[in-house]
């Protein structure tokens, strides 16, 4: 086997997602980061905005300008604000480059997008983009050159729910998703809400039943299951750095034993390295997947109420962002799906 | 007004609930702590097991023996393991003493108790005990000498739900309670589960749909509303010291505006100092009530789904334990309900 | 005794020090907060910038203008940025008002001030202001109308060191102060440095041997001891909300037993309610004083090295700011020193 | 190059050091973990005591018995309680196996050991063991079959101090080491001291000037520098999972510029991948090295006091334990020193 070397660009490299892409890609055997951008920090070295990367990546950060993207770039990861992202990708997409967008610009169909974000700058590209939830969309991912990398909450919700909806186990109008996220999900820009003392020793719900990830979850669950999925979604903020735990309540179409539901999930995700289904009576903790690309899932049926409770966890920066992005890159480029993703959880 | 001075005993004073009773009662103008017990630490001074109380309460901890309870004790707070508590109270109750039990022994009716804890040692006392959720049971509390102080999760759940059930706003079979608690709720005994590194930077669900507080919530909501209330309850562990946030999902009997639901709650809790109902669009954070006796409640209706989301917060050691216990003492002794409870939240 | 009621103004009420002044003063039996200011938040209610104070203080925040300070104000607490503070106080001081400045403007003599902050706007007032470290300066505090309330690091350093220097036990040129502070000491303004994720699970030194509190410590220790005290001071940031722990290394003038040094400190602080000296082998934890006005001190002599290690803790927002300010108000107004300060530590 | 595959045993695999050895070694290209032991958990699978390792290492834990160690084991890592470790290693050492002891049994010479731990069970082996501070002892490490892997505090102290002592820059009798450690350094056994609520939002010094790592630091610094090094050492507990920051105060033999001292350290550690010396004005944060094998060092001279302040950070479980152990294995086996240690810091 010839060792393929890919030149990789990261647009928006000074935020937490950018930093995580770097952490993963510098160890990827087929990738070489050769171009990084950051608006406010252009001119600085990566290790100035991320001192932990001193000696690991000392590349200079450039000002973002699609025209200046080097000729030899093979893959672009965009971790940019929404709106900006679509504009930039419109330019880059004219070239023969694999693009993975970690923002929200290509995740929703036109109707949903305009309702939650405003007019979309390039609706034709929207139709081309593939939603990159790796385990569920492998075939389309392998064939596209533009990935809409899923949001963190949607990843944690769609992975456990999609199989149960597809198999008609779950009532599509009954779904309640109570999600809890670490603070890095809110990005790296300072604000009073993210001040250490405002977060520490606290816990809150926010954007109750009005978060932008709701339509993303509904749209893609509907597409996967061919049903009109309708959810209630409440995100919360946990005073930790990383991780999402979603507790999902569903009505089932009949009374199931817990073991049956576990069996369904295990069967569906057989061979999927990054999805770990727990045995009966076990539920995952966010700390079991910190820093890794796993999605861990536990489930319990309440047959007397024809209901079930599902608990899923991911690291929002890995399976919820940079890790799944690299997984998608691997699929796009026909590399083994786990390449560069042997990121064992850091515990404790 | 003559300043009444009450001699107070705390049984089980070396745990977090005991420590919190001390914090509150040493500043209570009518109370004097004169007797404290702790099994393992008998013989030590309070300030040896709680160094923060050095110079605040230097009383010696006694071995628990109901026969040795001093004659002049007026009020007993019991923060003992279940089982032990009932036995001790059976003895003490023969004397003319106000008793507030902060354990689980008198919270459930006989049927529920035996199902979740085993045979009850004194079922006749069980019938006499009053469930001490202060705002909802004031009249009975004023007349009893034995209070079953509510559990922390139940307090956070019953306060927002009882009025909505009583007024037939909420479907009693639709209730899902997703609760998140700080670690002090698990007590002070060391275990691997409570080791700092096992908890920190983590988040987990536990006892999914099988926690002992489920029947307590169901029983008392049923009693308050005269309905057969049936819930799904999932507790979670937050890596913080104190506080519970419950996110509660309900079906409503018709499509309500959020403002209507807020109005109902504000009306019901008018004059209740410790219940703060939030205005539309606002939701409470655990850090807003840390160290205080408040229960803060926010609510949002989703009329198109005939559903509502309620968020309530309490400090599990205060309104969820020691604070409500003192509030109940005040009611029992005809003192102003807020006496000694001007505990402003510690923020940050 | 006639209950004296004082009208109190807080200038700069939307920061953490302002919030803490409110928490304490709303329960002070002789004080009534009648006027509060905040620049950016003028027009809002206190409970909008501090939701935890909902129902506790719902006063409107005013824009700061000394000319608008109501006639009937008896005491002013200023928690303003340095520079601003001196200018405002210059105006207010013309009236018969007790002023307690919690900023840096009156803590240093002219020489030190100009070196660390630039030209002082009112050097004559500088000479009048009394340094408000309550236990050490009671007599002057009682007689002044302008208090320079000490910094948090200085309070934690001066209280243990002053007696040992005064009694010639410690070599004034040997002092090394290694301090660790919770994040609230850095104020409430958002910045990347204070973003939750940048602080959490980290620990760092900052302003190594160049922090503005160095000259404050040196100047006042020199004044108290009549020596030319010279220190090395390194502050660190702990990922907690509140509290300072200072580990202080000194050379002693001879080989002492630990018990002798403890004896000296206990003797010196006899009758000082807020200073707790620990017995041999015991050292304080920041969590033992959270939310309280205590300064706890432990000490160990290393006689074979003619050295000693001192560990002191305070809550930076209480004894290190608002609590000591109220203690100083009490002294100025001839109230019992502990009035309104029965703030038991919140543990855990 | 032929890919060498080594069979590796981990004795004491259920503690945090054991877990970290697994995290690193499962990705090491030349190592295969084939044997793991744990006393209390014998019979369980690794992933039962460490759920994060589900699907990563599902080996069964054995009861420790040196006689049962498989024949084909090439390398043994011992993460056992002191005392036990020496006894086990005495047995294993008779075979041709590379042994790396992560406990305290071979770190001290006989005199120091007996003073701090009691009689040593095998003093002859003590003379053979090499102190495995990789950067300083490479040659001896390469030639031995028994490594005493350094303690975490000593690693953080010796790396910055050894060069400065060797070059006569620092007065060997002046050294004060003020260290702060995350909680995982205290091990995984539950105790009240390590209960989440006793640690969280707190900070304390412990074993002030009497910690067992003092003689380890003094002995090895003395050996490296041929001086009689004498320190004052105070460890503290930070409420975080991982990491040590040591703030070190020294007297210098003359007035140095900061740049000179940085130059000395950079020169000394040239080519040492895992030691990162910071430029002037920069100091490391524990979060910059989390999960990695780096030791980061910043320094500032105070020429007018002929003193310097050094700040060093390591991850106590990596460079302070498992990472350095693997680094030593690489050196012993003539593999590139960084093999399997490309553990980028997890930030945030």
PDB file of C-alpha atoms in Angstrom, chain B residues 195-197, chain D residues 16 181-187 194 199 237-243 316:
ATOM      1  CA  UNK B 195     -14.358   9.881  44.546  1.00  0.00           C
ATOM      2  CA  UNK B 196     -13.493  13.297  43.160  1.00  0.00           C
ATOM      3  CA  UNK B 197     -11.894  11.928  39.985  1.00  0.00           C
TER       4      UNK B 197
ATOM      5  CA  UNK D  16      -5.338   5.426  37.852  1.00  0.00           C
ATOM      6  CA  UNK D 181      -1.424  18.557  42.429  1.00  0.00           C
ATOM      7  CA  UNK D 182      -4.640  17.285  40.922  1.00  0.00           C
ATOM      8  CA  UNK D 183      -6.552  14.654  42.859  1.00  0.00           C
ATOM      9  CA  UNK D 184      -5.637  11.588  40.792  1.00  0.00           C
ATOM     10  CA  UNK D 185      -2.200  11.774  42.426  1.00  0.00           C
ATOM     11  CA  UNK D 186      -3.830  10.495  45.605  1.00  0.00           C
ATOM     12  CA  UNK D 187      -4.919   7.252  43.986  1.00  0.00           C
ATOM     13  CA  UNK D 194     -11.168  12.406  48.345  1.00  0.00           C
ATOM     14  CA  UNK D 199     -12.372  18.512  47.467  1.00  0.00           C
ATOM     15  CA  UNK D 237      -4.439  19.673  46.470  1.00  0.00           C
ATOM     16  CA  UNK D 238      -6.146  21.350  43.488  1.00  0.00           C
ATOM     17  CA  UNK D 239      -9.761  20.391  42.711  1.00  0.00           C
ATOM     18  CA  UNK D 240      -8.892  19.053  39.255  1.00  0.00           C
ATOM     19  CA  UNK D 241      -8.297  15.513  38.022  1.00  0.00           C
ATOM     20  CA  UNK D 242      -4.757  15.714  36.689  1.00  0.00           C
ATOM     21  CA  UNK D 243      -1.645  17.782  36.676  1.00  0.00           C
ATOM     22  CA  UNK D 316       1.057  13.538  37.124  1.00  0.00           C
TER      23      UNK D 316
END
